[in-house]
PDB file of C-alpha atoms in Angstrom:
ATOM      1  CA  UNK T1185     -17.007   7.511 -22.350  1.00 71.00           C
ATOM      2  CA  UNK T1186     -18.774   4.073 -21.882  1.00 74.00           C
ATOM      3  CA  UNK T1187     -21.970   4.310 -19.834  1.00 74.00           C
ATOM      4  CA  UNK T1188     -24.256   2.719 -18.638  1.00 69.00           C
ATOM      5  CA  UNK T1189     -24.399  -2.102 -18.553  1.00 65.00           C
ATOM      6  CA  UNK T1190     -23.923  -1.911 -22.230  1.00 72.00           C
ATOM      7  CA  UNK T1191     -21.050   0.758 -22.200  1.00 74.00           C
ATOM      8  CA  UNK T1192     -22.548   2.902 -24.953  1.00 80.00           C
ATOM      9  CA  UNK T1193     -20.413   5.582 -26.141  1.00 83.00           C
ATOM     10  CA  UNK T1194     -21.887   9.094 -23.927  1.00 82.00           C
ATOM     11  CA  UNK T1195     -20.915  12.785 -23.948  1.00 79.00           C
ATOM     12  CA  UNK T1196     -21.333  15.059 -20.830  1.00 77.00           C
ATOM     13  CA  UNK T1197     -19.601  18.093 -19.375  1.00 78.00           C
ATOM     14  CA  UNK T1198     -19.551  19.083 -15.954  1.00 77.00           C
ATOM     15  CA  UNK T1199     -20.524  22.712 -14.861  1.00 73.00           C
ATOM     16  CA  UNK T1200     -20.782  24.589 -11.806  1.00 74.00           C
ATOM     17  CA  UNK T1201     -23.994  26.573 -11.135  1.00 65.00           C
ATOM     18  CA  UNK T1202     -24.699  29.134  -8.387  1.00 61.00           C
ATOM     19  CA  UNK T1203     -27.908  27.504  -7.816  1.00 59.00           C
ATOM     20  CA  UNK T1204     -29.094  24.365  -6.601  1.00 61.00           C
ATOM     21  CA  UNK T1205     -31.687  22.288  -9.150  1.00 57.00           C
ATOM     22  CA  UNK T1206     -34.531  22.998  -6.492  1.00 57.00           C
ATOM     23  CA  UNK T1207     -34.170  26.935  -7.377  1.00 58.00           C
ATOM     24  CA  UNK T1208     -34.344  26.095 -11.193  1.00 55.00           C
ATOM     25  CA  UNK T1209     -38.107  24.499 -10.779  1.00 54.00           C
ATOM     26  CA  UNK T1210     -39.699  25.001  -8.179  1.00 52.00           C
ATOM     27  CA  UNK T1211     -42.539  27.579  -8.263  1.00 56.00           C
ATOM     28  CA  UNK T1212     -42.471  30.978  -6.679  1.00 58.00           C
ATOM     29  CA  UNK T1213     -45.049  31.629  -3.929  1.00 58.00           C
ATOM     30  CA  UNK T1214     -46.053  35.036  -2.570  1.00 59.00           C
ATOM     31  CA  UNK T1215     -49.353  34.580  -1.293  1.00 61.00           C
ATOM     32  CA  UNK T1216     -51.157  32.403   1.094  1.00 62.00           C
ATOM     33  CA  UNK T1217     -53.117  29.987  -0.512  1.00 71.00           C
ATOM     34  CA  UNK T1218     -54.669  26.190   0.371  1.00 78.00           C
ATOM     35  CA  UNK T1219     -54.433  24.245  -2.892  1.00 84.00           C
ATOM     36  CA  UNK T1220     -50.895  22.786  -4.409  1.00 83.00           C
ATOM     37  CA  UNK T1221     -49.541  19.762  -5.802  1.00 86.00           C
ATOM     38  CA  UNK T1222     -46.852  17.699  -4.617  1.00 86.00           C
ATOM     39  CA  UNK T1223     -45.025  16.228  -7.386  1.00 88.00           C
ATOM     40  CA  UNK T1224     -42.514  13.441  -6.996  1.00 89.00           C
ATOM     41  CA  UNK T1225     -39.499  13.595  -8.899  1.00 89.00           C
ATOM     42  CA  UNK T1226     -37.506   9.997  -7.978  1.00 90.00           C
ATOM     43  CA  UNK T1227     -39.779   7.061  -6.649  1.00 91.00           C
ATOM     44  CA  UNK T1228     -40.912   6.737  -3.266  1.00 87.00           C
ATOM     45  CA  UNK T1229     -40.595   4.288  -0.319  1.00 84.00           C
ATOM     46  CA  UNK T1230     -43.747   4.290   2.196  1.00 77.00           C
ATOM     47  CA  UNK T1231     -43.221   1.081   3.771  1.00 67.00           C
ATOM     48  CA  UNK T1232     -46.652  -0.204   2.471  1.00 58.00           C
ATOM     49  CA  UNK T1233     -49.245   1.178   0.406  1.00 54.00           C
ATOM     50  CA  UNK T1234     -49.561   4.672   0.164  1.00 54.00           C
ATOM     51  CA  UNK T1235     -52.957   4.645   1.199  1.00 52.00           C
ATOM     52  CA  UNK T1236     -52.186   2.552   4.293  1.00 52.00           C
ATOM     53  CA  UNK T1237     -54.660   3.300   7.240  1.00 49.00           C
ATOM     54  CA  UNK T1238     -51.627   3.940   9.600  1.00 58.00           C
ATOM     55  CA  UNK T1239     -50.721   7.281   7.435  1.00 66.00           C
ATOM     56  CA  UNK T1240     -54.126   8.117   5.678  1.00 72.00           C
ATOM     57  CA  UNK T1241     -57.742   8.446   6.806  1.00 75.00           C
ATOM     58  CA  UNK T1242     -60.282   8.334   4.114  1.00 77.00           C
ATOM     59  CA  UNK T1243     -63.115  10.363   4.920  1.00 82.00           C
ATOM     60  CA  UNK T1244     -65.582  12.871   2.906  1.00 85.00           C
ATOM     61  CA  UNK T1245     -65.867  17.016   3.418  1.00 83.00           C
ATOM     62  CA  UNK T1246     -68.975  19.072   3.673  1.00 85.00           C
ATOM     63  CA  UNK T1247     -69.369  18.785  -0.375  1.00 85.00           C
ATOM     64  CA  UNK T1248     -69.335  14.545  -0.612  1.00 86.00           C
ATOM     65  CA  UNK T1249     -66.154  14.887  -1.891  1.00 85.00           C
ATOM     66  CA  UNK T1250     -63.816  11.850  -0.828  1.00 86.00           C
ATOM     67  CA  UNK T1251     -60.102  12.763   0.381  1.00 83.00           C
ATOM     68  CA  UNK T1252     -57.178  11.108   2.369  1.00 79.00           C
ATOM     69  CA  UNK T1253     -56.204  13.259   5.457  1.00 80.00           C
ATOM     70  CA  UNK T1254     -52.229  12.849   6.819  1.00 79.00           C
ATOM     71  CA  UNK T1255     -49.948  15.061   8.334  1.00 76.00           C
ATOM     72  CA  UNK T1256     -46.766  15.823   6.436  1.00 75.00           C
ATOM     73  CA  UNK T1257     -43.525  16.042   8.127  1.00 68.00           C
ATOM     74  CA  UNK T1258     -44.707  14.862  11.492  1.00 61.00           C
ATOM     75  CA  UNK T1259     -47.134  11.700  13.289  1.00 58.00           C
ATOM     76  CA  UNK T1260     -50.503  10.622  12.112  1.00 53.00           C
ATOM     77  CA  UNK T1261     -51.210  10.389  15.486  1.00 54.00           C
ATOM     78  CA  UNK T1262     -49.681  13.580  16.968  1.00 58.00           C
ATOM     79  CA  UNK T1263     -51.528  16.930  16.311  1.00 59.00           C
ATOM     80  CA  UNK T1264     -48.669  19.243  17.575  1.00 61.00           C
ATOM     81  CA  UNK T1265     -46.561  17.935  14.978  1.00 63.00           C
ATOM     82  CA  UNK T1266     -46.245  18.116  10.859  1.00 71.00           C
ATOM     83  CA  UNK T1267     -48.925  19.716   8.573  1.00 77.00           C
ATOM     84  CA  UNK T1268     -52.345  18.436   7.933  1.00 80.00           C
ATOM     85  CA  UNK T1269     -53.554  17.914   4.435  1.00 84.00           C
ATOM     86  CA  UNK T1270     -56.020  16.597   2.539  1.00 87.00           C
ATOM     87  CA  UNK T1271     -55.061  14.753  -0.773  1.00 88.00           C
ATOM     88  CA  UNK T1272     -58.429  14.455  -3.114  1.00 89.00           C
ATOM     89  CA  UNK T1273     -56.391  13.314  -6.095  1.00 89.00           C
ATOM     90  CA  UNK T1274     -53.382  11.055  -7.092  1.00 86.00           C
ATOM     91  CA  UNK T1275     -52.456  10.925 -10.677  1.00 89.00           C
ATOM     92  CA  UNK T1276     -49.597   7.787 -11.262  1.00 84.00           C
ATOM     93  CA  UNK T1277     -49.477   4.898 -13.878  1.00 79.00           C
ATOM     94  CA  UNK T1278     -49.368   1.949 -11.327  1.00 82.00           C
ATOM     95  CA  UNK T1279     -47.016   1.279  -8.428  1.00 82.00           C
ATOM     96  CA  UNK T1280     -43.261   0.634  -9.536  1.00 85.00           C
ATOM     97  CA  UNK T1281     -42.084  -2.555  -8.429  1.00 86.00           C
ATOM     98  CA  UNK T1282     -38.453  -3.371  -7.441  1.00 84.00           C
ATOM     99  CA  UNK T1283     -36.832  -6.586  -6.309  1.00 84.00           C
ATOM    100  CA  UNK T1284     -34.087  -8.550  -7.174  1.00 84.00           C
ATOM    101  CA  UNK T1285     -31.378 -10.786  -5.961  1.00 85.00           C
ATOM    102  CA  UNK T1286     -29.027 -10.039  -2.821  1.00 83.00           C
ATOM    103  CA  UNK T1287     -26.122 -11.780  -3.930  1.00 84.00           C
ATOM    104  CA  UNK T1288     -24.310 -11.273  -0.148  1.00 87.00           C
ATOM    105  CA  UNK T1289     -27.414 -13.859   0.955  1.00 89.00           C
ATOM    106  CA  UNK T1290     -27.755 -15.878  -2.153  1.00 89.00           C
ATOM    107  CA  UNK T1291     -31.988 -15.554  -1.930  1.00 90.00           C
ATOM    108  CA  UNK T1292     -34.324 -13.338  -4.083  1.00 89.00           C
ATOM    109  CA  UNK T1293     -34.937  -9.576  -2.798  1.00 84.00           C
ATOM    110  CA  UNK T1294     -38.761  -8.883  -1.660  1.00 84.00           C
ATOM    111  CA  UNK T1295     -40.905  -7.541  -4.476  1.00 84.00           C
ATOM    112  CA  UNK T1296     -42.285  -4.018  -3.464  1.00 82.00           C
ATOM    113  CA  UNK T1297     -44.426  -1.430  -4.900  1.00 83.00           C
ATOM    114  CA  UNK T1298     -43.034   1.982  -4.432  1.00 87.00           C
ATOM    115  CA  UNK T1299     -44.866   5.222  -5.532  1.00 87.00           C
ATOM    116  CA  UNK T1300     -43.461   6.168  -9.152  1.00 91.00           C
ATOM    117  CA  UNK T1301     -41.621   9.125 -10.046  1.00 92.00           C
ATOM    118  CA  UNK T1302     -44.135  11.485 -11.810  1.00 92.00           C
ATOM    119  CA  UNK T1303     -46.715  10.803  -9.553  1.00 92.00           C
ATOM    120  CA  UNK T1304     -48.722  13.799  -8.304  1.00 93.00           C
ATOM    121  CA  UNK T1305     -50.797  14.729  -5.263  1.00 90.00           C
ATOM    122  CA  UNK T1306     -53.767  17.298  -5.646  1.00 92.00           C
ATOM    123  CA  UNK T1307     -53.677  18.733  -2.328  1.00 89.00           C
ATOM    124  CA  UNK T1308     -55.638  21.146   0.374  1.00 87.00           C
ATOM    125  CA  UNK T1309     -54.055  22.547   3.515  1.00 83.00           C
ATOM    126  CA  UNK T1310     -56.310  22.591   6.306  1.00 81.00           C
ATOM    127  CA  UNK T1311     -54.768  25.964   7.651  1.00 77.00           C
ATOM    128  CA  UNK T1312     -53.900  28.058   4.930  1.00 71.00           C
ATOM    129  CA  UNK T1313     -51.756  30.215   6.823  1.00 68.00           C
ATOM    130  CA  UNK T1314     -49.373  26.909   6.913  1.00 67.00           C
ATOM    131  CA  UNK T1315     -48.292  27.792   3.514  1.00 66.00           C
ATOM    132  CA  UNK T1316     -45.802  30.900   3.376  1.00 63.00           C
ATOM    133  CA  UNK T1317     -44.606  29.858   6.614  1.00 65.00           C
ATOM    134  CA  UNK T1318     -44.312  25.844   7.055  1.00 66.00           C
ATOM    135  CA  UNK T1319     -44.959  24.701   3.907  1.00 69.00           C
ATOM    136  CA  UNK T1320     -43.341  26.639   0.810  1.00 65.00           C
ATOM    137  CA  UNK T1321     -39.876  26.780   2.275  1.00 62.00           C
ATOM    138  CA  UNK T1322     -39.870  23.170   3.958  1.00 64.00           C
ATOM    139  CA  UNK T1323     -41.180  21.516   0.617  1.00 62.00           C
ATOM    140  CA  UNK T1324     -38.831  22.420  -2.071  1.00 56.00           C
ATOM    141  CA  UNK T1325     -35.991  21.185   0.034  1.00 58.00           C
ATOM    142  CA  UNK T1326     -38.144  17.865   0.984  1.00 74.00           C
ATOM    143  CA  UNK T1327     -38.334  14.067   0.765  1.00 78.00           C
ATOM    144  CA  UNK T1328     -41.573  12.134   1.809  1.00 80.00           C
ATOM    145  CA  UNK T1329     -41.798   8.815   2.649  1.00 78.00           C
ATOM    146  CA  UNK T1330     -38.781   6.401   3.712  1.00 79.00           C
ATOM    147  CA  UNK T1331     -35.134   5.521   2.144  1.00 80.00           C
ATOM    148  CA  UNK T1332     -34.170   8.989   1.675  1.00 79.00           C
ATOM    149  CA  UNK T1333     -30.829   8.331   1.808  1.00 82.00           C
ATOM    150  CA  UNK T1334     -30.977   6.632  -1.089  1.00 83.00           C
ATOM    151  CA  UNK T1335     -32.366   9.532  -2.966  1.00 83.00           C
ATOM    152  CA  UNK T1336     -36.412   8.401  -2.293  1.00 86.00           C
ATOM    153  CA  UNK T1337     -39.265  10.498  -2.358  1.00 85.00           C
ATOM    154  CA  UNK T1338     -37.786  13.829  -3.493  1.00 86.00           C
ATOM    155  CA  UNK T1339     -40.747  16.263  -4.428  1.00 85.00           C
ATOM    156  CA  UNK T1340     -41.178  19.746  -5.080  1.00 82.00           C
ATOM    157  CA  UNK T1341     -44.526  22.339  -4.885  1.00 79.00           C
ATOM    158  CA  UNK T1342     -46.395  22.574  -8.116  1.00 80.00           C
ATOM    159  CA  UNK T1343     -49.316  25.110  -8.523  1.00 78.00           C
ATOM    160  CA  UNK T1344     -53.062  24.330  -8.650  1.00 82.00           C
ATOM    161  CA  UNK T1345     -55.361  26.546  -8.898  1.00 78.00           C
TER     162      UNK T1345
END
C-alpha cells in the first residue's frame, strides 16, 4: 500500500480488540491521592497561551513554591463547576506551531502555537477526595483545551509520586 505524500510502500493489518486504547495505558488508581500528571498524547488547542490569565492564576503556596491554579472541566470563574488544580510543573520542548494556506480563501492560515504532544503537567488537586470520584474516571476518557473534534488535547493520568 502507498502511504503517506510520497506514497511509500506500508504494511498494516487491522484487528479488533475488546478494549479501547485508553484501557491499554492508562494507570490503575485505587486510592485517594493529590499528586498526578496529565500527559498529552496529540497537541492541544487553548485559544492562546496556555498560561493565559483568563484560565491560569499564578500565585505561590505556604512553601514559596510558584504554581498555576485552573479548574479542569468547568469555568475559571465558576467555583461550583470543574476541578481545581494546581500545576507546579510543565515539561514540553517549545510550543508547536501550525499554519498554512486555506486554499478555499486564497490567503495564508494564522500561525499558532499549540501545546505539543508529549507535554506533561505535574499536578496537585486541591481536594483530594476529587480523585477516585471526579477525576480518575473523567480523565482517561478526556480532552482539554479546544478543537476536540479534531482529535486535540487528548490526555490520560500518569502517576507521580
Amino acid at each position: 500500500v502507498g502511504l503517506g505524500g510520497e506514497g511509500r510502500m506500508a504494511h498494516f493489518t487491522v484487528s479488533e480488540s475488546p478494549h479501547s486504547w485508553r484501557e491499554c495505558v492508562s494507570p490503575r488508581f485505587t486510592k485517594e491521592q493529590d499528586k498526578f500528571q496529565l500527559v498529552f498524547l496529540t497537541p492541544t488547542a487553548f485559544g492562546g497561551t496556555w498560561t493565559d490569565s483568563r484560565r491560569f492564576d499564578r500565585l505561590q503556596d505556604d512553601n514559596g513554591l510558584s504554581f498555576w491554579r485552573t479548574r479542569l472541566f468547568g469555568k475559571k470563574q465558576d467555583e461550583s463547576t470543574g476541578i481545581a488544580v494546581r500545576i507546579y510543573c510543565g515539561v514540553n520542548y517549545s510550543y508547536q506551531y501550525e499554519g498554512g494556506w486555506n486554499l478555499g480563501d486564497g490567503a495564508n492560515r494564522v500561525t499558532r502555537g499549540l501545546l505539543p504532544a508529549g507535554s506533561v503537567w505535574y499536578c496537585k488537586l486541591e481536594r483530594p477526595t476529587d480523585y477516585l470520584n471526579v477525576l480518575a474516571p473523567r480523565m482517561n476518557q478526556g480532552q482539554l483545551g479546544s478543537e476536540r473534534d479534531l482529535g486535540r488535547g487528548e490526555i490520560i493520568l500518569g502517576h507521580w509520586n
